Amino acid sequence: MSSGNHRIVLADHPVGEPRPADFRFEEVAMPVPGDGQVLLRTIYLSLDPYMRRRIDRGDTDPRAVRPGRLMPGGTICEVVKSRTPDFRPGDLVTNGAGWRQYSVADARAVRALDVTAMPSATALGVLGMPGFTGYAGLVKIGAPQPGETVVVAAATGPVGSTVGQVARMAGARVVGIAGGPRKCAHLIDDLGFDAAVDHRDPDFARRLAAAVPDGIDVYFENVGGAVLDAVLPRLNEFCRIPLCGLVAQYNATEAPGTDRLPGFLDRLLEVHGTVRAFAMTEFVGELYKQFVKDMSSWIQDGRFVYREDITDGLENAPAAFIGMLRGENLGKTVVRM
Amino acid sequence: MSSGNHRIVLADHPVGEPRPADFRFEEVAMPVPGDGQVLLRTIYLSLDPYMRRRIDRGDTDPRAVRPGRLMPGGTICEVVKSRTPDFRPGDLVTNGAGWRQYSVADARAVRALDVTAMPSATALGVLGMPGFTGYAGLVKIGAPQPGETVVVAAATGPVGSTVGQVARMAGARVVGIAGGPRKCAHLIDDLGFDAAVDHRDPDFARRLAAAVPDGIDVYFENVGGAVLDAVLPRLNEFCRIPLCGLVAQYNATEAPGTDRLPGFLDRLLEVHGTVRAFAMTEFVGELYKQFVKDMSSWIQDGRFVYREDITDGLENAPAAFIGMLRGENLGKTVVRM
């Protein structure tokens, strides 16, 4: 007899790009909440590039995922049963339930979600972790001044599109890098970027140079790989490089034959540049309230545009995840259960 | 008939480690000061690692030195003739006359030197550019807190020995890296470092790890190369890496076979680290007066120790420069004319 509850675990550490066989869809027993707990049904599951890092064999983070363990992820859930006075059935909450249909959580491990102002999935994207990552990294580290040039890779994604739009509101010239003409057109036509460059173009480095006639003051690094090589020669003195992800290199299996580190450091030295790696968590206390206030009002005013790329069904999460790592999504990747 | 005036020019761009033949000792005419100018006789010439960068074929800096051109360098000079009311014969000044015995300068291009408090050569070392580089990079970028661990390479040099001693006064635990037992003993016995590690030791990485049981909060990078590789795994969360030079890689001619950049960026991301490349010039306005005040009083109190490595005769400058790049000096390298 079916329990009606399913989850997806890591079957094996991927080598290079993940394959569907690296994940396993399992049926598990329906969990039972204890005192002070709630039973949750997942409504939306967030898929994000950092997960590729977490499932890598070499990940040294305490949160690294080993084979047989649940795939992690931010979620929006509905309370099904409650054994706490804090929540009632039907309440919506955000938490990190991972890739599963039902879960049990302590009341203090979930956060009530206010859905009166915004559609609930935004709490996983533009108003959640990715949006805050872009906002905080740009504001606190990039700190663009009016007239400066900001370049962001993966620019149509939830982090990159936030970086670009917030930078424009700060008066910067914004150049987005994305894969393919459809995404580049979206940057210009929908998100108001000043220029867009297709990283798949064989002439990418020259086109990027042409798009930044005054050089680059802020390069928001959320990709790694070849884009950085094209950015380096265009960096301006006292440039800032907020570093929040390296998705291109998580999937890389072989290193190119030459050591790029000496050239990278030498170039930094020439321009007196700053590289600052960060996680959005370090800025939550200082900046999160301001972020929610700013972003909510910008969205309501129509000054800020966001896109969601929604896949239906938990069983389709692996394919959606693999596609996101390939850059097949446009906007925030979310699984609707 | 001899003019009595000599200089050293770059004969050819060095490939890897400079050789004596890359420099040429020349006799030139005695210059004649015009109105508002002084004729200067060089007393001390400063030799510094940045010069290796300036003479590299690939240097893109406007100050790059091409074959046939005068070797650059900071100097202390005596005024021989004056055609300005600002200076009299016998006055001592600091300027950047380069590798030559006599030169002419505008009065506004030289700075009067107060030698009542300190021996004059200190203006090229501990009280000059190298001392200020270490002080400013440590204070403004490294910003060590009491109890934190600071690691500095080339620790017996004028920059590194300043970093280490200032960090100790700030309450940090200080670990110096140097080449050979004599320099390591100097760090502990004379400069008061908490630990010293010999980078020539085949077991260097393990010994460094043992010397930093609480990890590394500040790594002052003035060397590059293999030291950085040993530092990376020991970096703590929110570590700071002031980057002011890469002398080890200026002399490197072939890159190792693997690309170290992805691992470097990945590690930065793991620890949310900061790399900030700088030149001391950017902090002069803000910090130079405080530096002179602090450093002068520390030296007079005996709380700060400095060493100078003095070579006599302009003709010996190339050998002294090559030796400094090999790490044969102990303390600030200066040529006494």
XYZ file of C-alpha atoms in Angstrom:
674
model
C 0.000 0.000 0.000
C 1.338 3.411 -0.929
C 2.158 5.860 1.834
C 1.511 8.765 -0.536
C 4.844 10.286 0.458
C 7.890 10.446 -1.772
C 11.345 11.943 -1.646
C 14.462 12.189 -3.770
C 17.862 11.210 -2.399
C 21.337 11.468 -3.866
C 22.141 8.096 -5.459
C 25.766 8.884 -6.192
C 28.123 11.874 -6.313
C 28.015 13.273 -9.850
C 31.193 13.412 -11.897
C 30.954 16.540 -14.002
C 27.409 17.307 -15.068
C 24.849 15.411 -12.948
C 22.869 12.637 -14.663
C 19.339 11.508 -13.786
C 20.809 8.270 -12.369
C 22.648 10.326 -9.719
C 19.240 10.811 -8.041
C 16.762 8.249 -6.686
C 12.987 8.705 -6.286
C 11.817 6.819 -3.204
C 8.580 6.097 -1.383
C 8.849 6.586 2.366
C 6.471 6.361 5.311
C 4.274 9.349 6.122
C 5.933 11.134 9.054
C 4.007 11.797 12.282
C 4.387 15.122 14.110
C 5.203 15.087 17.832
C 4.375 17.697 20.450
C 5.371 21.188 19.284
C 5.702 20.014 15.672
C 3.836 20.441 12.419
C 3.271 18.056 9.509
C 4.072 19.912 6.286
C 3.130 19.321 2.665
C 5.627 20.868 0.249
C 4.069 23.238 -2.281
C 7.175 24.758 -3.918
C 10.748 23.473 -3.921
C 13.570 25.842 -4.840
C 16.372 24.556 -7.108
C 19.612 26.525 -6.841
C 23.178 26.244 -8.154
C 24.680 25.878 -4.664
C 23.160 22.371 -4.528
C 25.652 21.179 -7.125
C 28.392 22.098 -4.726
C 26.719 20.316 -1.813
C 26.532 16.998 -3.712
C 30.106 17.104 -4.955
C 32.315 14.296 -3.697
C 34.904 16.847 -2.663
C 32.638 19.226 -0.754
C 34.083 19.815 2.700
C 31.102 21.755 4.032
C 29.345 20.202 7.054
C 26.175 20.327 4.952
C 27.695 18.148 2.210
C 25.250 15.505 0.964
C 26.360 11.869 0.823
C 24.731 9.078 -1.233
C 21.471 7.849 0.239
C 20.723 11.192 1.916
C 17.861 13.552 1.133
C 18.532 16.264 -1.444
C 18.409 19.610 0.378
C 16.502 22.706 -0.674
C 14.446 25.688 0.394
C 10.687 25.122 0.345
C 7.310 26.682 0.803
C 5.004 24.313 2.661
C 1.439 24.147 3.857
C 0.714 23.058 7.407
C -1.361 19.831 7.242
C -1.453 18.935 10.931
C -0.339 21.063 13.840
C 0.641 20.066 17.351
C 1.645 23.592 18.282
C -0.466 26.667 19.021
C 1.770 28.691 16.668
C 0.365 27.230 13.445
C -2.952 26.039 12.113
C -3.690 23.698 9.205
C -3.660 25.693 5.987
C -0.946 28.120 7.135
C 1.908 28.654 4.665
C 5.499 28.575 5.910
C 9.015 28.719 4.464
C 11.720 26.343 5.572
C 14.303 23.968 4.120
C 12.376 20.719 3.830
C 14.358 19.480 0.825
C 13.229 17.301 -2.055
C 10.230 15.577 -0.439
C 6.469 15.752 -0.352
C 5.802 15.566 3.375
C 7.961 16.413 6.339
C 7.786 17.118 10.024
C 9.363 20.178 11.607
C 9.614 21.904 14.952
C 7.544 25.067 15.047
C 10.638 27.177 15.622
C 12.344 25.765 12.489
C 9.771 27.242 10.104
C 8.807 30.819 9.333
C 5.258 31.986 8.691
C 4.777 33.337 5.194
C 2.809 36.476 4.469
C 1.172 35.904 1.104
C -1.133 38.904 1.149
C 1.336 41.063 -0.756
C 3.175 38.684 -3.082
C 2.639 35.318 -4.746
C 4.079 32.654 -2.471
C 6.828 31.355 -4.823
C 8.583 34.739 -4.708
C 9.713 33.800 -1.187
C 12.074 31.292 -2.833
C 13.314 33.693 -5.498
C 13.216 37.420 -5.824
C 12.093 37.920 -2.213
C 14.092 34.994 -0.870
C 17.619 33.672 -0.786
C 18.627 34.380 -4.414
C 17.186 37.894 -4.452
C 18.850 38.762 -1.170
C 22.150 37.264 -2.360
C 22.185 39.589 -5.365
C 20.994 42.612 -3.403
C 23.377 42.216 -0.447
C 26.429 41.338 -2.546
C 25.853 44.284 -4.831
C 25.052 46.826 -2.126
C 27.615 45.784 0.494
C 30.529 44.670 -1.703
C 29.987 45.942 -5.241
C 28.785 49.349 -3.996
C 28.370 50.775 -7.521
C 28.527 54.530 -7.939
C 26.475 56.446 -10.510
C 28.156 56.184 -13.904
C 30.198 53.111 -13.024
C 29.943 49.933 -15.071
C 28.615 46.732 -13.495
C 28.946 43.371 -15.239
C 27.035 40.323 -14.060
C 27.106 36.782 -15.426
C 24.155 34.370 -15.379
C 22.259 37.618 -15.688
C 18.805 36.197 -16.320
C 18.934 34.036 -13.199
C 17.368 35.177 -9.942
C 20.667 36.425 -8.480
C 21.996 38.032 -11.674
C 18.735 39.717 -12.627
C 18.557 41.231 -9.141
C 22.152 42.465 -9.318
C 21.557 44.104 -12.691
C 18.282 45.803 -11.857
C 19.433 47.060 -8.457
C 22.665 48.359 -10.039
C 20.669 50.268 -12.650
C 18.575 51.880 -9.940
C 21.869 52.943 -8.332
C 22.756 54.793 -11.531
C 25.284 52.326 -12.924
C 25.661 51.167 -16.509
C 24.740 47.466 -16.457
C 26.006 44.764 -18.797
C 24.587 41.259 -18.493
C 26.123 38.039 -19.714
C 23.815 35.191 -20.645
C 23.662 32.132 -22.888
C 21.867 32.567 -26.202
C 19.957 35.313 -28.028
C 16.648 34.699 -26.238
C 18.157 35.427 -22.833
C 20.126 38.410 -24.127
C 16.968 39.911 -25.607
C 15.188 39.373 -22.264
C 17.932 41.342 -20.486
C 17.514 44.352 -22.762
C 13.800 44.258 -23.504
C 12.364 43.158 -20.172
C 14.952 43.867 -17.487
C 16.297 47.190 -18.819
C 19.989 46.236 -18.963
C 22.162 48.634 -20.973
C 23.858 45.829 -22.891
C 23.874 42.043 -23.078
C 26.597 39.700 -24.304
C 26.133 36.053 -25.266
C 28.857 33.928 -23.690
C 28.317 31.241 -26.331
C 29.398 33.670 -29.040
C 32.819 32.557 -30.385
C 33.764 36.229 -30.333
C 32.619 36.655 -26.726
C 35.722 38.350 -25.280
C 35.805 41.010 -27.993
C 32.066 41.644 -27.711
C 32.315 42.026 -23.963
C 35.160 44.515 -24.395
C 33.026 46.499 -26.831
C 30.113 46.522 -24.377
C 32.234 48.108 -21.612
C 33.946 51.077 -23.282
C 34.747 52.595 -19.857
C 35.977 49.314 -18.374
C 34.444 47.345 -15.500
C 34.104 48.691 -11.964
C 32.078 45.853 -10.472
C 32.080 42.266 -11.684
C 29.554 40.186 -9.813
C 31.007 36.666 -10.028
C 28.449 33.898 -9.795
C 29.706 31.662 -12.581
C 33.499 31.302 -12.827
C 35.215 29.775 -15.807
C 35.794 31.490 -19.119
C 33.700 34.590 -18.378
C 36.201 35.683 -15.750
C 39.036 35.418 -18.284
C 37.277 37.877 -20.566
C 36.479 40.220 -17.690
C 40.017 40.456 -16.291
C 41.637 42.666 -18.956
C 38.752 45.150 -18.708
C 38.804 45.663 -14.938
C 39.256 49.249 -13.757
C 41.392 50.461 -10.896
C 39.798 49.779 -7.497
C 37.297 47.359 -9.045
C 35.205 45.160 -6.754
C 34.405 41.506 -7.401
C 31.672 40.110 -5.136
C 32.065 36.316 -5.386
C 29.017 34.257 -4.533
C 29.198 31.180 -6.716
C 31.174 29.277 -9.290
C 28.545 27.174 -10.971
C 30.545 26.770 -14.192
C 33.393 25.130 -12.356
C 31.270 22.800 -10.198
C 30.448 20.837 -13.325
C 33.978 21.049 -14.733
C 35.889 17.762 -14.618
C 39.228 18.686 -16.098
C 41.319 21.751 -15.498
C 42.782 23.583 -18.492
C 46.483 23.023 -19.048
C 47.815 26.330 -17.792
C 47.787 27.806 -14.331
C 45.568 30.902 -14.417
C 46.151 31.849 -10.767
C 49.382 33.856 -11.255
C 47.799 35.911 -14.028
C 44.685 36.487 -11.972
C 46.601 37.737 -8.936
C 48.900 39.817 -11.113
C 45.934 41.495 -12.742
C 44.332 42.169 -9.357
C 47.577 43.785 -8.291
C 47.692 45.958 -11.415
C 44.218 47.345 -10.758
C 44.261 47.275 -6.940
C 41.130 45.181 -7.061
C 39.082 43.531 -4.337
C 37.652 40.014 -4.417
C 35.214 39.339 -1.602
C 33.544 35.950 -1.308
C 30.348 35.966 0.660
C 27.194 34.128 1.630
C 24.027 36.141 2.025
C 23.586 34.804 5.563
C 26.264 37.139 6.893
C 24.223 40.207 5.899
C 20.774 39.079 7.059
C 20.826 40.869 10.409
C 22.023 44.112 8.943
C 20.149 44.292 5.672
C 17.285 41.836 5.304
C 14.482 44.115 6.451
C 15.622 46.889 4.148
C 15.809 44.391 1.297
C 12.230 43.181 1.761
C 11.004 46.771 1.975
C 12.926 47.897 -1.129
C 12.181 44.868 -3.245
C 8.469 44.710 -2.392
C 7.967 48.336 -3.293
C 10.007 48.052 -6.522
C 7.963 45.055 -7.648
C 4.688 46.777 -6.798
C 5.792 49.929 -8.639
C 6.712 47.838 -11.675
C 10.331 49.031 -11.451
C 11.603 45.522 -10.864
C 10.832 42.552 -13.097
C 11.255 38.912 -12.160
C 10.643 35.614 -13.894
C 10.011 32.148 -12.532
C 10.699 28.920 -14.379
C 8.250 26.423 -12.881
C 8.376 22.636 -13.284
C 5.495 20.469 -12.046
C 6.042 17.332 -9.984
C 8.758 16.222 -7.590
C 9.702 13.381 -9.960
C 10.800 16.029 -12.490
C 13.118 17.851 -10.068
C 16.319 16.084 -11.233
C 15.718 17.028 -14.881
C 14.893 20.608 -13.882
C 18.041 20.781 -11.758
C 20.255 19.427 -14.540
C 18.646 21.851 -16.995
C 19.243 24.781 -14.655
C 22.930 23.922 -14.376
C 23.039 23.914 -18.195
C 21.394 27.335 -18.232
C 18.152 26.124 -19.802
C 15.986 28.034 -17.336
C 14.876 31.632 -17.656
C 14.450 33.099 -14.189
C 14.118 31.379 -10.845
C 13.855 27.573 -11.061
C 11.050 26.226 -8.880
C 9.342 22.832 -8.632
C 5.611 22.945 -7.936
C 4.523 19.773 -6.186
C 88.161 62.384 -19.686
C 85.799 60.958 -17.096
C 82.679 62.948 -16.227
C 82.664 61.337 -12.782
C 78.984 60.434 -13.275
C 77.669 56.927 -13.840
C 74.313 55.247 -14.146
C 72.860 51.799 -14.700
C 70.337 51.153 -17.437
C 68.325 48.070 -18.331
C 70.250 46.226 -21.060
C 67.527 43.697 -21.788
C 64.292 42.409 -20.261
C 65.171 39.487 -17.974
C 63.705 36.078 -18.662
C 63.114 34.484 -15.284
C 65.745 35.466 -12.750
C 67.676 38.584 -13.846
C 71.334 38.116 -14.784
C 74.112 40.719 -14.434
C 74.131 41.073 -18.251
C 70.568 42.388 -18.131
C 72.027 45.626 -16.704
C 74.598 48.034 -18.171
C 76.892 50.377 -16.231
C 77.396 53.573 -18.229
C 79.311 56.819 -17.919
C 77.216 59.865 -18.739
C 77.753 63.613 -18.751
C 77.389 65.536 -15.491
C 73.964 67.199 -15.594
C 73.598 70.945 -15.120
C 70.743 72.370 -13.016
C 68.558 75.096 -14.507
C 66.608 77.793 -12.716
C 64.544 76.349 -9.857
C 66.524 73.106 -9.919
C 69.068 71.319 -7.777
C 72.021 69.119 -8.685
C 71.873 65.989 -6.533
C 74.445 63.408 -5.545
C 72.880 60.068 -4.619
C 73.838 58.769 -1.170
C 71.507 55.782 -0.781
C 69.598 53.869 -3.463
C 66.702 51.640 -2.445
C 66.356 48.205 -4.092
C 62.857 46.762 -3.953
C 61.002 43.741 -5.373
C 58.565 45.887 -7.400
C 61.475 46.755 -9.729
C 61.462 43.184 -11.060
C 57.909 43.796 -12.218
C 58.814 47.120 -13.850
C 61.546 45.554 -15.994
C 59.465 42.596 -17.135
C 58.816 42.443 -20.855
C 55.113 41.988 -20.175
C 54.656 44.863 -17.727
C 51.775 47.037 -18.893
C 52.311 49.780 -16.325
C 53.067 53.236 -17.739
C 56.229 53.154 -15.600
C 57.488 49.968 -17.300
C 61.222 50.168 -18.082
C 62.422 49.386 -21.620
C 65.992 48.439 -22.651
C 68.349 51.427 -22.662
C 66.366 53.276 -19.991
C 67.532 54.198 -16.507
C 66.738 51.704 -13.751
C 64.232 53.374 -11.389
C 64.405 53.564 -7.623
C 63.867 55.604 -4.509
C 66.896 57.544 -3.299
C 68.322 59.743 -0.615
C 70.441 62.491 -2.143
C 72.586 65.389 -1.057
C 72.145 68.773 -2.688
C 75.424 69.664 -4.455
C 74.342 72.823 -6.257
C 71.118 74.738 -5.806
C 69.410 77.194 -8.118
C 66.373 77.495 -5.863
C 65.954 79.305 -2.534
C 64.280 76.161 -1.116
C 67.501 74.157 -0.788
C 71.136 74.760 0.062
C 74.191 72.644 -0.733
C 74.524 69.913 1.888
C 70.747 69.502 2.403
C 69.498 65.926 2.308
C 66.389 65.081 0.281
C 64.395 61.996 -0.735
C 63.225 61.452 -4.267
C 63.241 58.819 -6.990
C 66.505 59.524 -8.807
C 67.023 55.897 -9.839
C 70.274 54.006 -10.327
C 72.656 56.930 -10.936
C 75.230 58.995 -9.141
C 74.199 62.504 -10.107
C 70.876 63.900 -11.216
C 69.020 67.154 -11.614
C 65.554 67.701 -10.207
C 62.988 70.446 -9.845
C 62.775 71.686 -6.273
C 59.158 70.571 -6.032
C 60.053 66.980 -7.055
C 62.175 66.354 -3.977
C 61.311 66.293 -0.286
C 63.539 67.637 2.468
C 64.703 64.948 4.859
C 64.792 65.440 8.606
C 67.746 63.430 9.853
C 67.805 64.755 13.380
C 65.656 61.889 14.678
C 66.597 58.912 12.506
C 69.495 57.689 10.410
C 68.886 58.783 6.843
C 68.636 55.322 5.217
C 65.492 54.568 7.258
C 63.650 56.939 4.918
C 63.992 54.254 2.233
C 62.970 51.375 4.498
C 61.194 51.232 7.775
C 60.163 54.913 7.624
C 59.690 54.909 3.862
C 57.803 53.084 1.155
C 58.288 49.487 2.384
C 57.472 50.286 6.004
C 54.371 52.215 5.012
C 53.291 49.415 2.643
C 53.348 46.896 5.480
C 51.735 49.257 7.980
C 48.935 50.485 5.706
C 48.118 47.062 4.239
C 47.959 45.502 7.671
C 45.990 48.268 9.349
C 43.542 49.101 6.552
C 43.010 45.665 4.979
C 44.273 42.998 7.353
C 42.776 44.756 10.400
C 43.855 42.024 12.840
C 41.924 41.662 16.074
C 43.520 40.626 19.371
C 43.951 36.859 19.421
C 43.712 36.443 15.654
C 46.511 34.784 13.701
C 48.479 36.756 11.118
C 50.806 35.023 8.646
C 53.281 36.979 6.566
C 55.726 35.713 3.955
C 59.130 37.267 3.215
C 58.891 38.086 6.884
C 62.432 39.364 7.421
C 62.109 41.879 4.588
C 61.201 45.498 5.271
C 57.519 44.998 4.416
C 57.100 41.642 6.146
C 58.970 42.596 9.301
C 56.750 45.672 9.613
C 53.574 43.629 9.117
C 54.613 41.141 11.769
C 55.714 43.616 14.407
C 52.705 45.903 13.950
C 50.381 42.878 14.084
C 51.945 41.769 17.358
C 51.406 45.210 18.840
C 47.750 44.845 17.792
C 47.543 41.711 19.922
C 47.634 39.135 17.135
C 49.569 35.873 17.074
C 52.182 36.320 14.341
C 53.744 33.616 12.190
C 56.504 34.548 9.781
C 57.662 32.632 6.740
C 61.270 33.017 5.640
C 63.989 31.131 3.801
C 66.506 29.294 5.966
C 67.226 28.824 9.665
C 69.150 32.096 10.081
C 66.172 34.184 9.001
C 63.737 32.098 11.030
C 65.864 32.568 14.146
C 65.948 36.323 13.476
C 62.139 36.407 13.392
C 61.828 34.773 16.792
C 64.885 36.126 18.585
C 65.040 39.698 17.299
C 61.609 40.591 15.945
C 59.450 38.820 18.542
C 57.375 36.705 16.147
C 55.417 33.893 17.826
C 56.530 31.314 15.275
C 58.636 31.065 12.129
C 58.455 28.529 9.314
C 61.165 27.886 6.733
C 59.638 27.730 3.245
C 62.635 25.727 2.019
C 61.741 22.904 4.398
C 60.469 19.915 2.353
C 57.794 19.548 5.019
C 56.806 23.223 4.799
C 53.031 22.813 4.424
C 52.753 20.531 7.457
C 54.976 22.786 9.556
C 52.934 25.831 8.642
C 49.757 24.005 9.596
C 51.312 23.107 12.965
C 52.299 26.749 13.524
C 48.704 27.980 13.117
C 46.614 25.730 15.370
C 43.729 28.219 15.266
C 43.921 28.770 11.497
C 44.832 31.958 9.655
C 42.807 35.167 9.874
C 45.133 37.451 7.930
C 47.576 36.336 5.257
C 49.681 39.223 4.054
C 50.605 38.193 0.506
C 53.826 39.707 -0.762
C 55.341 36.629 -2.374
C 52.919 34.389 -4.271
C 53.814 30.928 -5.443
C 53.929 27.840 -3.253
C 53.451 29.657 0.070
C 49.903 30.564 -0.904
C 49.125 26.905 -1.628
C 50.097 25.952 1.923
C 48.139 28.867 3.388
C 44.837 28.176 1.598
C 43.677 25.105 3.554
C 44.312 26.893 6.855
C 42.336 30.065 6.135
C 39.581 30.900 8.608
C 36.123 32.215 7.834
C 36.150 35.922 6.944
C 39.927 35.895 6.473
C 41.592 38.909 4.857
C 44.410 38.700 2.314
C 46.134 42.050 1.655
C 47.974 41.551 -1.645
C 50.897 43.856 -2.287
C 53.368 41.845 -4.327
C 54.096 38.581 -6.033
C 57.872 38.521 -6.148
C 58.040 34.725 -6.412
C 56.073 34.733 -9.608
C 57.893 37.636 -11.271
C 60.909 35.393 -11.633
C 58.870 32.330 -12.601
C 59.196 31.335 -16.243
C 56.954 28.313 -16.517
C 53.552 27.734 -15.024
C 52.841 24.442 -13.267
C 50.680 22.009 -15.219
C 47.436 22.440 -13.339
C 45.138 25.418 -13.125
C 45.133 26.589 -9.507
C 42.591 29.385 -10.044
C 39.400 27.288 -9.628
C 40.677 25.821 -6.365
C 41.709 29.250 -5.120
C 38.314 30.820 -5.820
C 36.509 27.788 -4.438
C 38.472 28.027 -1.211
C 37.769 31.761 -0.945
C 34.094 30.966 -1.322
C 34.241 28.317 1.397
C 35.702 30.758 3.898
C 34.029 33.960 2.680
C 37.453 35.480 2.339
C 38.605 38.846 1.031
C 41.549 39.470 -1.290
C 42.414 43.127 -1.625
C 45.309 44.200 -3.836
C 46.738 47.587 -2.983
C 49.571 50.037 -3.442
C 50.612 52.095 -0.459
C 50.090 55.293 -2.451
C 46.326 55.051 -2.059
C 46.606 55.369 1.728
C 49.192 58.145 1.950
C 46.724 61.003 2.429
C 44.777 59.211 5.100
C 47.462 57.426 7.057
C 51.011 58.589 6.365
C 51.321 61.108 9.178
C 50.014 58.616 11.719
C 52.470 56.031 10.372
C 55.492 58.300 10.807
C 54.376 59.220 14.304
C 53.730 55.601 15.348
C 56.822 54.140 13.754
C 59.225 56.826 15.006
C 58.039 56.413 18.565
C 58.130 52.595 18.396
C 61.696 52.654 17.110
C 62.786 55.160 19.755
C 61.107 53.073 22.472
C 62.888 49.968 21.224
C 59.540 48.262 20.554
C 60.238 48.012 16.847
C 63.372 46.467 15.349
C 64.603 46.962 11.806
C 67.550 45.731 9.811
C 69.272 47.145 6.756
C 71.325 45.146 4.271
C 73.759 47.652 2.803
C 75.873 47.167 -0.334
C 78.559 49.694 -1.247
C 78.951 51.092 -4.762
C 76.503 51.670 -7.625
C 78.375 49.100 -9.729
C 77.292 46.424 -7.230
C 73.594 47.292 -7.455
C 72.726 44.565 -10.020
C 74.255 41.815 -7.871
C 72.508 43.172 -4.767
C 69.204 43.315 -6.651
C 69.551 39.748 -7.946
C 70.497 38.564 -4.463
C 67.485 40.291 -2.939
C 65.148 38.551 -5.380
C 66.756 35.260 -4.298
C 66.143 36.177 -0.664
C 69.813 36.543 0.209
C 69.277 39.839 2.045
C 68.292 40.225 5.683
C 66.290 43.395 6.091
C 65.978 46.373 3.779
C 68.301 46.256 0.748
C 70.086 49.569 0.211
C 73.032 50.601 -1.980
C 75.368 53.160 -0.422
C 77.060 55.170 -3.152
